[in-house]
Coordinates of C-alpha atoms in Angstrom, one line a residue:
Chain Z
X246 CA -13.8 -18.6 21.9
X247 CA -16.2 -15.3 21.4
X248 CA -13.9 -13.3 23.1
X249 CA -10.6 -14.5 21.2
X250 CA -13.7 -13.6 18.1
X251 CA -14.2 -10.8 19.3
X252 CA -10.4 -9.5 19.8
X253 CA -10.0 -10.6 16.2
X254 CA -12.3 -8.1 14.8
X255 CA -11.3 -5.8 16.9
X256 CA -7.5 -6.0 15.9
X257 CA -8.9 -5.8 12.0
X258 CA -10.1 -2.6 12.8
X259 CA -7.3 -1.4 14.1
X260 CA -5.3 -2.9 11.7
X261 CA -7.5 -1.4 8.9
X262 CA -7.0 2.3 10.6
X263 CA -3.1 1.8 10.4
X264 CA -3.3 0.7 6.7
X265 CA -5.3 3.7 5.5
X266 CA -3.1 6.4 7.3
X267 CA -1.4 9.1 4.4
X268 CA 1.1 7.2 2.4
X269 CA 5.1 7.9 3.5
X270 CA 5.8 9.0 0.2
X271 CA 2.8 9.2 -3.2
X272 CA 5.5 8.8 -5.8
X273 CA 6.2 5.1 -3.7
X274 CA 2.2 4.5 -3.2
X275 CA 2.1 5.0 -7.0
X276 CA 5.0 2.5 -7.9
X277 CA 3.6 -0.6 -5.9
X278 CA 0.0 0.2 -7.3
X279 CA 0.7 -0.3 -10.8
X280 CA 3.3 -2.7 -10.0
X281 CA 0.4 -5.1 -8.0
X282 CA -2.3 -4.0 -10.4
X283 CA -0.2 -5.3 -13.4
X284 CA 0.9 -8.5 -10.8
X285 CA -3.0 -9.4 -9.6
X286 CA -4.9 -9.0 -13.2
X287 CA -2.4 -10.0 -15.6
X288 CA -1.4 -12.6 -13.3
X289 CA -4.7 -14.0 -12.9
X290 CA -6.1 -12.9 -16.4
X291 CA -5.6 -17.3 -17.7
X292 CA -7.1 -18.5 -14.5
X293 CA -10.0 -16.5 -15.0
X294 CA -10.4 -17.0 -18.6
X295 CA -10.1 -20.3 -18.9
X296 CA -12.9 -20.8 -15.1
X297 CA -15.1 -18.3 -17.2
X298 CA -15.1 -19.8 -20.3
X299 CA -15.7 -23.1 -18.5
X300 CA -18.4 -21.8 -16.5
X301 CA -20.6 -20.2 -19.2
X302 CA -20.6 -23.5 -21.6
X303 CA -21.4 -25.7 -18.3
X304 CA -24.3 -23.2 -17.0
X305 CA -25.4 -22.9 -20.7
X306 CA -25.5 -26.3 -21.5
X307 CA -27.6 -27.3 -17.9
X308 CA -29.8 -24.8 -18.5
X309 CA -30.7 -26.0 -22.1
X310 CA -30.7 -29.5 -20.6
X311 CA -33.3 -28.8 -17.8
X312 CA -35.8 -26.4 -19.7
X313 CA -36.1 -28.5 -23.2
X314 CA -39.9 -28.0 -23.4
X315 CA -41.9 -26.7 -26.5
X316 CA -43.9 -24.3 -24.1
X317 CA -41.0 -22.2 -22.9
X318 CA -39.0 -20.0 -25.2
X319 CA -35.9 -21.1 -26.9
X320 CA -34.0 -17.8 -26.1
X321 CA -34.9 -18.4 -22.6
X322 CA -31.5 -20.5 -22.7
X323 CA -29.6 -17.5 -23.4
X324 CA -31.3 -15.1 -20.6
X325 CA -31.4 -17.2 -17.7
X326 CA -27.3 -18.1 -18.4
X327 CA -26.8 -14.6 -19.0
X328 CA -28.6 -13.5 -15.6
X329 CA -27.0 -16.1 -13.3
X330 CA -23.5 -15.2 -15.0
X331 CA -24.3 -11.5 -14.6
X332 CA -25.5 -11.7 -11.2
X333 CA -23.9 -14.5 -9.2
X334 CA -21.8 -16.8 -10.6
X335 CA -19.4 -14.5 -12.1
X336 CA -18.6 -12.0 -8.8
X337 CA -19.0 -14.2 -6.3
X338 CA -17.5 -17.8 -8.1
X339 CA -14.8 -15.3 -9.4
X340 CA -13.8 -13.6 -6.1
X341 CA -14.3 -17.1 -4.4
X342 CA -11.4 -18.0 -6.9
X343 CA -9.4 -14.8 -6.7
X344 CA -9.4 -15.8 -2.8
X345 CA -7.6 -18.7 -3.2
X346 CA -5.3 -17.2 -5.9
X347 CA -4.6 -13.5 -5.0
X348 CA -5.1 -13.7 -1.0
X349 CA -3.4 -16.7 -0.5
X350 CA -0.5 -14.9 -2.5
X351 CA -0.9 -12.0 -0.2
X352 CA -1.4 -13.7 2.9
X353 CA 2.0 -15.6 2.2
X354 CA 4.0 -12.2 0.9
X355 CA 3.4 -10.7 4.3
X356 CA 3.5 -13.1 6.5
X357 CA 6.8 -14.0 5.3
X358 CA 8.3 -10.7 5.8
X359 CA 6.9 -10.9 9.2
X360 CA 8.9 -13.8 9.8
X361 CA 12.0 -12.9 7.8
X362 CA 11.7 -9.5 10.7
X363 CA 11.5 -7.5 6.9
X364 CA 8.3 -5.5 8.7
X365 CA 10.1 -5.0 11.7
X366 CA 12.9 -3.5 9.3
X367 CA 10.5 -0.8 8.1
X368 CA 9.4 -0.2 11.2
X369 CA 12.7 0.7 12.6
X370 CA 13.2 3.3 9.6
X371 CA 9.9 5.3 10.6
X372 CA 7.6 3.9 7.8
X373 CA 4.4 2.4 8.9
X374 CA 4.5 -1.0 7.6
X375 CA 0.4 -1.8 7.5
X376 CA 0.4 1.1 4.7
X377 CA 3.5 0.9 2.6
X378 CA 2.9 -2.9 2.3
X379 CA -1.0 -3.4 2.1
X380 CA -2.6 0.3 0.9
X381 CA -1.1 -0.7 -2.6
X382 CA -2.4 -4.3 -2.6
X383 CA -5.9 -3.5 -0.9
X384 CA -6.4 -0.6 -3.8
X385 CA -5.0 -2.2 -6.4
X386 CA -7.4 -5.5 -6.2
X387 CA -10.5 -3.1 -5.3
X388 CA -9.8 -1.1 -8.8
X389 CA -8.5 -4.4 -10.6
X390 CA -10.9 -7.3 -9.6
X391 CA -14.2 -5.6 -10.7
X392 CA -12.2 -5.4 -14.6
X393 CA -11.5 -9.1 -13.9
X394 CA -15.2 -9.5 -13.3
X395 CA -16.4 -8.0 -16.4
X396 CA -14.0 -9.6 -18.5
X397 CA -15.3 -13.1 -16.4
X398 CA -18.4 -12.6 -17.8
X399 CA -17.7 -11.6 -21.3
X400 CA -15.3 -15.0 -21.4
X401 CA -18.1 -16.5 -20.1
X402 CA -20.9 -15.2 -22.0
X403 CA -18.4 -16.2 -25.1
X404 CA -18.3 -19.9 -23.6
X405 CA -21.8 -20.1 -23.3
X406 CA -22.1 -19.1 -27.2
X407 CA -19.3 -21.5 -28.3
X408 CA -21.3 -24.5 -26.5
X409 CA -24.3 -23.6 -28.2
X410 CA -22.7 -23.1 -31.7
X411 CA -20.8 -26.7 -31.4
X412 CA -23.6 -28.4 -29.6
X413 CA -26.4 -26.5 -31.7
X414 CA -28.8 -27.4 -28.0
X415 CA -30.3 -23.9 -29.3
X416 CA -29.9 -21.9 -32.6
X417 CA -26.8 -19.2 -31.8
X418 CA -29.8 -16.5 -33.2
X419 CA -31.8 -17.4 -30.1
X420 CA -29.0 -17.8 -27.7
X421 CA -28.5 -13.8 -28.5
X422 CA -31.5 -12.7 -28.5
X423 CA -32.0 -14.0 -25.0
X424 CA -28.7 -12.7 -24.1
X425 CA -29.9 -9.4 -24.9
X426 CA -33.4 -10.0 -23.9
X427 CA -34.4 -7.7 -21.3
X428 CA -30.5 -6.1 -20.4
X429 CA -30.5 -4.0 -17.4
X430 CA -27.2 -2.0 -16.5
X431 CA -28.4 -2.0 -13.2
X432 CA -27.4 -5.8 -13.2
X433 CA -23.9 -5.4 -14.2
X434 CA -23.6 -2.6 -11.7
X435 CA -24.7 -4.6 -9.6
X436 CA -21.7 -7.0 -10.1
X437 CA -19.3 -5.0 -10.3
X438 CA -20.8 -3.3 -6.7
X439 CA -20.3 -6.6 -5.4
X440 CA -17.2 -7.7 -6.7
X441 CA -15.5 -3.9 -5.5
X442 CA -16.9 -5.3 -2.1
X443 CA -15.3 -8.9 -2.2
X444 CA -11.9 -7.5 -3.2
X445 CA -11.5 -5.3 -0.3
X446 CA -12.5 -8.3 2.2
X447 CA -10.0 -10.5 0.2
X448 CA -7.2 -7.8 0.2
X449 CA -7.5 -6.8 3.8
X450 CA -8.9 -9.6 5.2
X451 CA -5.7 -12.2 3.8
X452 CA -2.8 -9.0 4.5
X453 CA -4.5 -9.1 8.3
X454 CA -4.0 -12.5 8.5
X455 CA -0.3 -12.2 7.0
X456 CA 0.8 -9.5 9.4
X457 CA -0.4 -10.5 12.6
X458 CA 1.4 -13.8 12.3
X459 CA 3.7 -14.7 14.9
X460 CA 5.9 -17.8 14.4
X461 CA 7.5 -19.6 11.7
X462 CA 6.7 -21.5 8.4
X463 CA 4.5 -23.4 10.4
X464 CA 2.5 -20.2 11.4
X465 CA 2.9 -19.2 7.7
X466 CA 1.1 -22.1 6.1
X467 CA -2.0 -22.2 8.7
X468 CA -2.4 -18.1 8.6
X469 CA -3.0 -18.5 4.9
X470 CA -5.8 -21.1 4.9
X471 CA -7.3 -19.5 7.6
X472 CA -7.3 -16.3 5.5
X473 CA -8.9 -18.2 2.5
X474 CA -11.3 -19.8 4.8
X475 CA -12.3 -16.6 6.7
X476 CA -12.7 -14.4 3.6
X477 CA -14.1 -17.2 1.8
X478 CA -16.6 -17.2 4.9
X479 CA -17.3 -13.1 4.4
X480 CA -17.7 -13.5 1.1
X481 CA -20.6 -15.7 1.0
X482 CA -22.1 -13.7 3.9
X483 CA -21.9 -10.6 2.6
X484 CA -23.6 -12.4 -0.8
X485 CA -26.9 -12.6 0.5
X486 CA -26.8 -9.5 3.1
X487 CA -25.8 -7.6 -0.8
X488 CA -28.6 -9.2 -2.9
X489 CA -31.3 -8.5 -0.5
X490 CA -30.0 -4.7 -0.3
X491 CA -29.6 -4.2 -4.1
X492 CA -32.2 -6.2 -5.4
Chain V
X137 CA 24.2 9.2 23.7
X138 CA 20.9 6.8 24.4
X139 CA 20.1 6.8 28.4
X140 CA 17.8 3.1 29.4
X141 CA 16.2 4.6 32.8
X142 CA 14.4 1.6 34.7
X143 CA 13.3 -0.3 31.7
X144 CA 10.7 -3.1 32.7
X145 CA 8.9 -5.5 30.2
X146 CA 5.9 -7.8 30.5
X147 CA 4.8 -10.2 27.8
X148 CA 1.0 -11.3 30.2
X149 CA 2.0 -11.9 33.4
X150 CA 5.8 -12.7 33.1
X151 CA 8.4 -9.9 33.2
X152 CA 11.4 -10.0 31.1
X153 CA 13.3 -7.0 31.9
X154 CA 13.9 -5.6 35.5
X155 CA 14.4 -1.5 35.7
X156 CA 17.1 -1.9 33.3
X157 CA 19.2 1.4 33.6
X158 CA 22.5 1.7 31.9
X159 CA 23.9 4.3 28.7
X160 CA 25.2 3.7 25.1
X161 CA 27.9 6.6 24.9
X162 CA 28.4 8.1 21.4
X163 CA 31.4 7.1 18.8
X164 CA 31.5 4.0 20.9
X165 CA 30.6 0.2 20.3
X166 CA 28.3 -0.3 22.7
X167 CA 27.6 -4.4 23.5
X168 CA 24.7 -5.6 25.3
X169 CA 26.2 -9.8 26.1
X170 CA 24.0 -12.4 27.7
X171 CA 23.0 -15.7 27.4
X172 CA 20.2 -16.5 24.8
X173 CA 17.0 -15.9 26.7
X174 CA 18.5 -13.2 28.9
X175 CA 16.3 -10.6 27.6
X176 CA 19.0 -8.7 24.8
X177 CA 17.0 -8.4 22.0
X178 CA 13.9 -7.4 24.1
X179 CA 15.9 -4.9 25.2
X180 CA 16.7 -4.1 21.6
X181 CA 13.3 -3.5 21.0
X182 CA 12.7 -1.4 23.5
X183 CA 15.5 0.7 22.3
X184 CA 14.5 1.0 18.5
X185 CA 10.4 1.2 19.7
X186 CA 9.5 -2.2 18.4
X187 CA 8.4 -3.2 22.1
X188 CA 6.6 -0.1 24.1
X189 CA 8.8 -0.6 27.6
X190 CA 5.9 -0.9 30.9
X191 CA 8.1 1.1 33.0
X192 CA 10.9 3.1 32.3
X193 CA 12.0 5.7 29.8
X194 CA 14.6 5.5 26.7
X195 CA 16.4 8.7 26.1
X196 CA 17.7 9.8 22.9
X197 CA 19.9 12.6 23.4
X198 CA 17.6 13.7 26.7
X199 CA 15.0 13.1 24.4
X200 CA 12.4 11.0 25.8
X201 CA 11.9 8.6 22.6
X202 CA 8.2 6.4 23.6
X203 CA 6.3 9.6 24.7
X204 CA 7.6 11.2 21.8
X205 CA 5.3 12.9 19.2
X206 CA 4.4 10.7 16.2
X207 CA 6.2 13.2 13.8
X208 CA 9.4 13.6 16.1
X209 CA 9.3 9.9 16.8
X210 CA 9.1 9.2 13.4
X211 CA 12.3 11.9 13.2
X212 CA 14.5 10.6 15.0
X213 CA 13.8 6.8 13.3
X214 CA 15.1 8.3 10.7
X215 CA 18.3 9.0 12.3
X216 CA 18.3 4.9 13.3
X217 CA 19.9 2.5 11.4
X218 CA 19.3 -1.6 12.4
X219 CA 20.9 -4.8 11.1
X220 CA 18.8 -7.5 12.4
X221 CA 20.0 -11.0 12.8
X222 CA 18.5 -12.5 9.9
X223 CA 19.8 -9.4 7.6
X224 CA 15.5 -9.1 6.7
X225 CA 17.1 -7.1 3.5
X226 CA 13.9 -7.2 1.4
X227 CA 13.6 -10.3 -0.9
X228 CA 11.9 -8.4 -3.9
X229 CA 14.6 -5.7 -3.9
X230 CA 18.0 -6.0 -5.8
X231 CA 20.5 -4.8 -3.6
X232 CA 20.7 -1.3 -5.0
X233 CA 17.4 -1.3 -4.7
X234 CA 17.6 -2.1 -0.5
X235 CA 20.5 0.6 0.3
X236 CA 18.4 3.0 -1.8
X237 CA 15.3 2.4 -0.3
X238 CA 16.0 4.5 2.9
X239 CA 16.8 7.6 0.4
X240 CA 13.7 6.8 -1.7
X241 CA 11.7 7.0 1.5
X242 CA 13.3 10.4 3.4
X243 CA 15.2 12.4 0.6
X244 CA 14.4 14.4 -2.5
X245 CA 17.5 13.2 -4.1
X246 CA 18.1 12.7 -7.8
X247 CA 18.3 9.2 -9.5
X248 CA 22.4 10.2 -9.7
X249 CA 23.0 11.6 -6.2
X250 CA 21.1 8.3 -5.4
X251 CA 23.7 6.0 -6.9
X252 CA 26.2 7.7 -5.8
X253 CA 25.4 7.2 -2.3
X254 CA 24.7 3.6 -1.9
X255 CA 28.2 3.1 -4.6
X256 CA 29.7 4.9 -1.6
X257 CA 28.0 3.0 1.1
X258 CA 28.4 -0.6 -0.3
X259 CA 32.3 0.6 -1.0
X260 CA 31.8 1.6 2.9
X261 CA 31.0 -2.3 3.8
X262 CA 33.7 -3.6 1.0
X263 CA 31.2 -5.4 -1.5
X264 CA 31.0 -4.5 -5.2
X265 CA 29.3 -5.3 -8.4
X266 CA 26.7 -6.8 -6.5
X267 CA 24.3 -3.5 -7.1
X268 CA 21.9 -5.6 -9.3
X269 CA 21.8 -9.1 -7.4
X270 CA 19.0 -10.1 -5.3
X271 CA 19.3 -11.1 -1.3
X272 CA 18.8 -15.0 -2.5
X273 CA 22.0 -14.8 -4.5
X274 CA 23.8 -13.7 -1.7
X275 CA 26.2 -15.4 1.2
X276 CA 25.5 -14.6 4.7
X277 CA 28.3 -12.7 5.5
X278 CA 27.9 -10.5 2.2
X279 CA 23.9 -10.4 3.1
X280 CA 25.3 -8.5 6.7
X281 CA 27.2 -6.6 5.2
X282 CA 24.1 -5.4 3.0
X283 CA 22.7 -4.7 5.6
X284 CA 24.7 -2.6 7.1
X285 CA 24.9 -0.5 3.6
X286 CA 21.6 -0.2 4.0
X287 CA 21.7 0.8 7.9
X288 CA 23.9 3.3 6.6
X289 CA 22.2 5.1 3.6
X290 CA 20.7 7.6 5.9
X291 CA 23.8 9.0 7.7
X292 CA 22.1 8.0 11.0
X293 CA 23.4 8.9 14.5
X294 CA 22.5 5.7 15.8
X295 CA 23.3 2.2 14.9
X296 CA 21.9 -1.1 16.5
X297 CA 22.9 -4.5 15.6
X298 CA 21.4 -7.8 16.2
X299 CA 23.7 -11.1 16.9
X300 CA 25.7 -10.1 13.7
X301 CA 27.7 -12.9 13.8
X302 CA 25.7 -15.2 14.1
X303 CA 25.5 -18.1 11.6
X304 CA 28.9 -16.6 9.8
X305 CA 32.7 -18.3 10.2
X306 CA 35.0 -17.4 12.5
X307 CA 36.8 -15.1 9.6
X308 CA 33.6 -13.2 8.2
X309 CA 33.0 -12.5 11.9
X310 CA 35.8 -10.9 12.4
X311 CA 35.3 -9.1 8.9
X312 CA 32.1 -8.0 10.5
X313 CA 33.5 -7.1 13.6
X314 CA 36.2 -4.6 12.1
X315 CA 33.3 -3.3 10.4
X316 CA 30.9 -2.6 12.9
X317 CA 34.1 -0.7 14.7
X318 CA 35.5 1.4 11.7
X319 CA 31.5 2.3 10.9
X320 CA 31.4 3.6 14.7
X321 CA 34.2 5.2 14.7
X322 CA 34.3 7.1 11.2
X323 CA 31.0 8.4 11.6
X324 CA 30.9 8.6 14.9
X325 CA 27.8 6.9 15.5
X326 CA 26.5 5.5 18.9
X327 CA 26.3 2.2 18.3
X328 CA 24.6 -0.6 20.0
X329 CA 25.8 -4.5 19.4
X330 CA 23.5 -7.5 20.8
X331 CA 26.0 -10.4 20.8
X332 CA 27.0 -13.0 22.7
X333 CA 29.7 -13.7 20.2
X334 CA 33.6 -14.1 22.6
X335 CA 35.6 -12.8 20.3
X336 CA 33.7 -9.4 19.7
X337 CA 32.9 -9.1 23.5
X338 CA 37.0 -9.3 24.1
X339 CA 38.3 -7.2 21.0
X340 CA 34.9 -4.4 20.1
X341 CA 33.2 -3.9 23.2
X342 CA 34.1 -0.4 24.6
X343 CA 31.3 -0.5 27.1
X344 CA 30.0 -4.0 28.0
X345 CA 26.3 -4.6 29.5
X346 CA 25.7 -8.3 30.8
X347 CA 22.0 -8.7 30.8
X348 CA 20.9 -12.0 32.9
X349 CA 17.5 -13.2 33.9
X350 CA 16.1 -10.0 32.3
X351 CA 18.4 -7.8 34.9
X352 CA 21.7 -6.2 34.5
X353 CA 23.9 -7.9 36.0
X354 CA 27.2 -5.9 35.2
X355 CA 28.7 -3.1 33.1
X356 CA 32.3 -2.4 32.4
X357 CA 34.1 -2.9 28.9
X358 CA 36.6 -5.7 27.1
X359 CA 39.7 -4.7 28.8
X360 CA 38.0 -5.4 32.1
X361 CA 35.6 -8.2 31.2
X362 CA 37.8 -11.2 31.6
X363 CA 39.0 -9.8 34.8
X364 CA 35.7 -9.6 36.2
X365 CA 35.1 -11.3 39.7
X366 CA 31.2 -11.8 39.1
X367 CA 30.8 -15.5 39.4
X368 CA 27.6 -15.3 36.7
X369 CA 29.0 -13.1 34.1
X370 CA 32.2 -15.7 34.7
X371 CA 30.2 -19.0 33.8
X372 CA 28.6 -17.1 30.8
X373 CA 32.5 -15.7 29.6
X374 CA 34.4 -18.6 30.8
X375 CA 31.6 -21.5 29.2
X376 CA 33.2 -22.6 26.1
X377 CA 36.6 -24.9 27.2
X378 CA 38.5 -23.1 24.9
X379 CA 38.4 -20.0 26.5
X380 CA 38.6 -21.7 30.2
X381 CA 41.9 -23.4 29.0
X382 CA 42.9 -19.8 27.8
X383 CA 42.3 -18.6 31.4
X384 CA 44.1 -21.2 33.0

C-alpha cells in the first residue's frame, strides 16, 4: 500500500516534468489557453455565483444569529463574514467546488482520449501528449480560478448585504462599515495565493489521474472520483500547512 | 524499409514477443496476421515507439529508431502516419480540423495551402463535404477513412494500420482494402497492416508475417499463403468453414 503510494507520487512527478517541457508549437499553446480559460470561468461563472451568493447570506445571517448581544458591536456582523469569506470559505469552499466541476471535467476529457487511443494518436505524430493536452488546462485554471475567487467573494460579500437589507438582522450602514473595518490587502492576497495553489493541484492532480488510466469506461468513472477525492484530500492539506505559513 | 532485429517484450514477468526479426519492404503492403492475442499490435507498438522493445532493435532506413535522439526521433515521427483500430480521430475536432492538425503541428503553411491539402487528401480517401462534420456524425467506414486523410496530411514515408477492418461490412472492407493498396502504391510508402482480416491477407498482402504465441512463425506473401504447409498458420487461415470448404 505505501509502496503502490509511493510509485504514485513518484509517476506525478514525472508526469509533471513531461507536462511542462516547451510547447510543440506557441501559436497552438495559445489557442487551447484561451479556448479552456473562456471553457473553465465562463463555464463555471453561474455555479459560482449562485454557491457565493448563497454562502455570504448563510455565513451572514449565523453570524448575526450567534453574536446578538448589546455588548459587542453591530458592525461586528459585517467584519467577521467578510474575514471568513476573504480568508477561508471563499478559496478553499470555491476550489473544493471547482474540484468537482472543473477536475472531474478534466479528469474525464483525458481519460477518455486515453481510451479512445486519441493520446496514443499524438504520440505517434511526435507531439508529447502530457503538454499539448494538459499545459493549456493546468495554466489556464492557475490564471482563471484566482478571478473566479475574487468574483466568489464579491457575489458573496453582495449576498451577505442582500440578507441583511431584507432581513434588517443589522442596519446595511453597519454591515459596511464592518465590511470595511479594518481591510488588509494582505488578506485578499492571501486568497488569491491560496486559490493560485488549489488550481494547480486540481488541474494537474485530475489530468494525472486522466492520463494514466488504463482500461475502459469502467476505469474512466473510478479515475475521476479518485481524482476529486485525492485533490479534494490536497486541498484541505495544503489549507492549514498555507495558513500557518502566511498568517 | 523498417528492419525488426530480435524484438522481445515483457509486460512484469511474462514475455509477449520472442526475438521477433523480419522487414517491412518499401512501396509494399506489408501485413503482420495472427490470431488475437498473438502479440500484432504489441508489435505495432514497438514499431511506431509506443512500447520501448526489451531486446532488440527497430530500424528505420538503418536508422536505429529507440536509441534515437529526442529531436531525430521526434523526426522521423513525423514522417509516420497511423490509423488505429478505433480511428481515435479527435472528438473535439471537425474533420478538417483532424487532417489539418498534422500541418498545424509541423508546417508553416498558410490557412489556403492548408485547405488545399486536406481537400486533396480527403479526395485521396474518396469522402467529400464532410470538412465541417464532427467524428460523432460519422459511419465507421467513413471514420477509417478519416483517418487515413489524416495519416496522410504529412506526406509520410511510413504508414501503419491497426485491424482496419475491423467492425466494418464485408464491402467497406474491401473499400478500405483498395485503399490501403492504391495509398502504398501511389506514394510509395512502406506500409504496415495489422489484420487478421481473410480477405485482405489473400488479395493485399505482398509480404505476410504470421505472429503466433508472441513468435514468428512464418513469412511469405498472399500468393503463397494458402499454399503454406505450416500446420499452425493452416488452422489460423483455414478456421472459418467457409474458407475450408473453399480449400476442399
Amino acid at each position: 500500500m505505501l509502496f503502490k503510494g509511493l510509485v504514485t507520487i513518484g509517476d506525478y512527478f514525472i508526469f509533471l516534468k513531461k507536462v511542462f517541457s516547451k510547447p510543440a508549437k506557441w501559436s497552438v499553446f495559445f489557442k487551447k489557453l484561451v479556448f479552456e480559460m473562456d471553457t473553465m470561468g465562463i463555464g463555471s461563472m453561474l455555479i459560482v455565483s449562485i454557491v457565493s451568493v448563497a454562502m455570504g447570506s448563510v455565513i451572514t445571517l449565523q453570524t448575526a444569529l450567534q453574536i446578538e448581544s448589546s455588548w459587542i458591536p453591530s458592525w461586528t456582523v459585517g467584519f467577521t463574514a467578510r474575514t471568513s469569506i476573504v480568508m477561508e470559505l471563499c478559496p478553499t469552499i470555491l476550489s473544493l467546488l471547482l474540484v468537482g466541476n472543473i477536475g472531474s471535467r478534466i479528469t474525464a476529457e483525458i481519460g477518455s482520449m486515453r481510451v479512445t487511443e486519441q493520446i496514443d494518436a499524438l504520440e505517434v505524430m511526435g507531439i508529447n501528449p502530457a503538454s499539448y493536452l494538459v499545459l493549456p488546462k493546468v495554466s489556464a485554471s492557475v490564471i482563471v480560478n484566482p478571478v473566479l475567487c475574487i468574483f466568489s467573494i464579491a457575489f458573496a460579500l453582495v449576498g451577505g448585504f442582500l440578507t441583511v437589507w431584507i432581513t434588517d438582522c443589522v442596519s446595511t450602514y453597519n454591515y459596511i462599515d464592518g465590511l470595511t473595518y479594518c481591510f488588509r490587502v494582505y488578506d485578499v492576497i492571501y486568497a488569491v495565493t491560496k486559490t493560485t495553489i488549489f488550481a494547480f493541484v486540481m488541474s494537474t492532480v485530475s489530468s494525472f489521474y486522466g492520463y494514466k488510466i488504463e482500461g475502459g469506461a469502467l476505469e474512466l468513472g473510478k479515475a475521476s472520483t479518485q481524482g476529486i477525492i485525492v485533490s479534494s484530500f490536497i486541498i484541505l492539506i495544503l489549507n492549514v500547512v498555507i495558513t500557518n505559513l502566511m498568517l | 524499409m523498417i528492419e525488426v532485429c530480435d524484438v522481445s517484450k515483457y509486460f512484469g514477468e511474462k514475455q509477449v514477443l520472442h526475438s521477433i526479426n523480419t522487414n517491412f519492404e518499401e512501396g509494399k503492403v506489408n501485413l503482420i496476421i495472427g490470431r488475437s492475442g498473438s502479440g500484432k499490435t504489441v508489435l505495432m507498438k514497438c514499431l511506431v515507439g509506443l512500447h520501448a522493445p526489451e531486446e532488440g532493435k527497430v530500424l528505420y532506413s538503418g536508422r536505429e529508431f529507440h536509441n534515437m535522439p529526442d529531436g531525430e526521433k521526434q523526426h522521423l515521427r513525423a514522417e509516420m502516419g497511423m490509423v488505429f483500430q478505433g480511428s481515435a480521430l479527435f472528438d473535439s475536432m471537425t474533420i478538417e480540423e483532424n487532417v489539418a492538425f498534422p500541418l498545424d503541428m509541423f508546417t508553416q503553411q498558410g490557412e489556403g495551402e492548408k485547405r488545399d491539402r486536406v481537400d486533396f487528401c480527403l479526395e485521396c480517401v474518396d469522402l467529400q463535404n464532410i470538412n465541417r462534420l464532427y467524428p460523432a456524425e460519422l459511419s465507421g467506414g467513413m471514420k477509417k477513412r478519416a483517418a487515413i486523410a489524416r495519416a496522410l496530411a504529412c506526406n509520410p514515408k511510413y504508414l501503419f494500420f491497426d485491424e482496419p477492418n475491423s467492425g466494418l461490412d464485408p464491402k467497406t472492407s474491401l473499400l478500405i482494402d483498395e485503399l490501403i493498396t492504391k495509398i502504398t502504391h501511389d506514394f510509395n510508402t512502406t506500409t504496415v497492416v495489422n489484420t487478421h482480416d481473410m480477405n485482405s491477407i489473400i488479395t493485399i498482402g505482398e509480404t505476410i508475417s504470421f505472429i503466433y504465441q508472441g513468435r514468428l512463425e512464418w513469412t511469405g506473401n498472399s500468393s503463397n499463403v494458402l499454399a503454406s504447409d505450416n500446420p499452425v498458420l493452416n488452422d489460423f487461415i483455414f478456421a472459418q468453414p467457409l474458407v475450408q470448404r473453399l480449400k476442399k
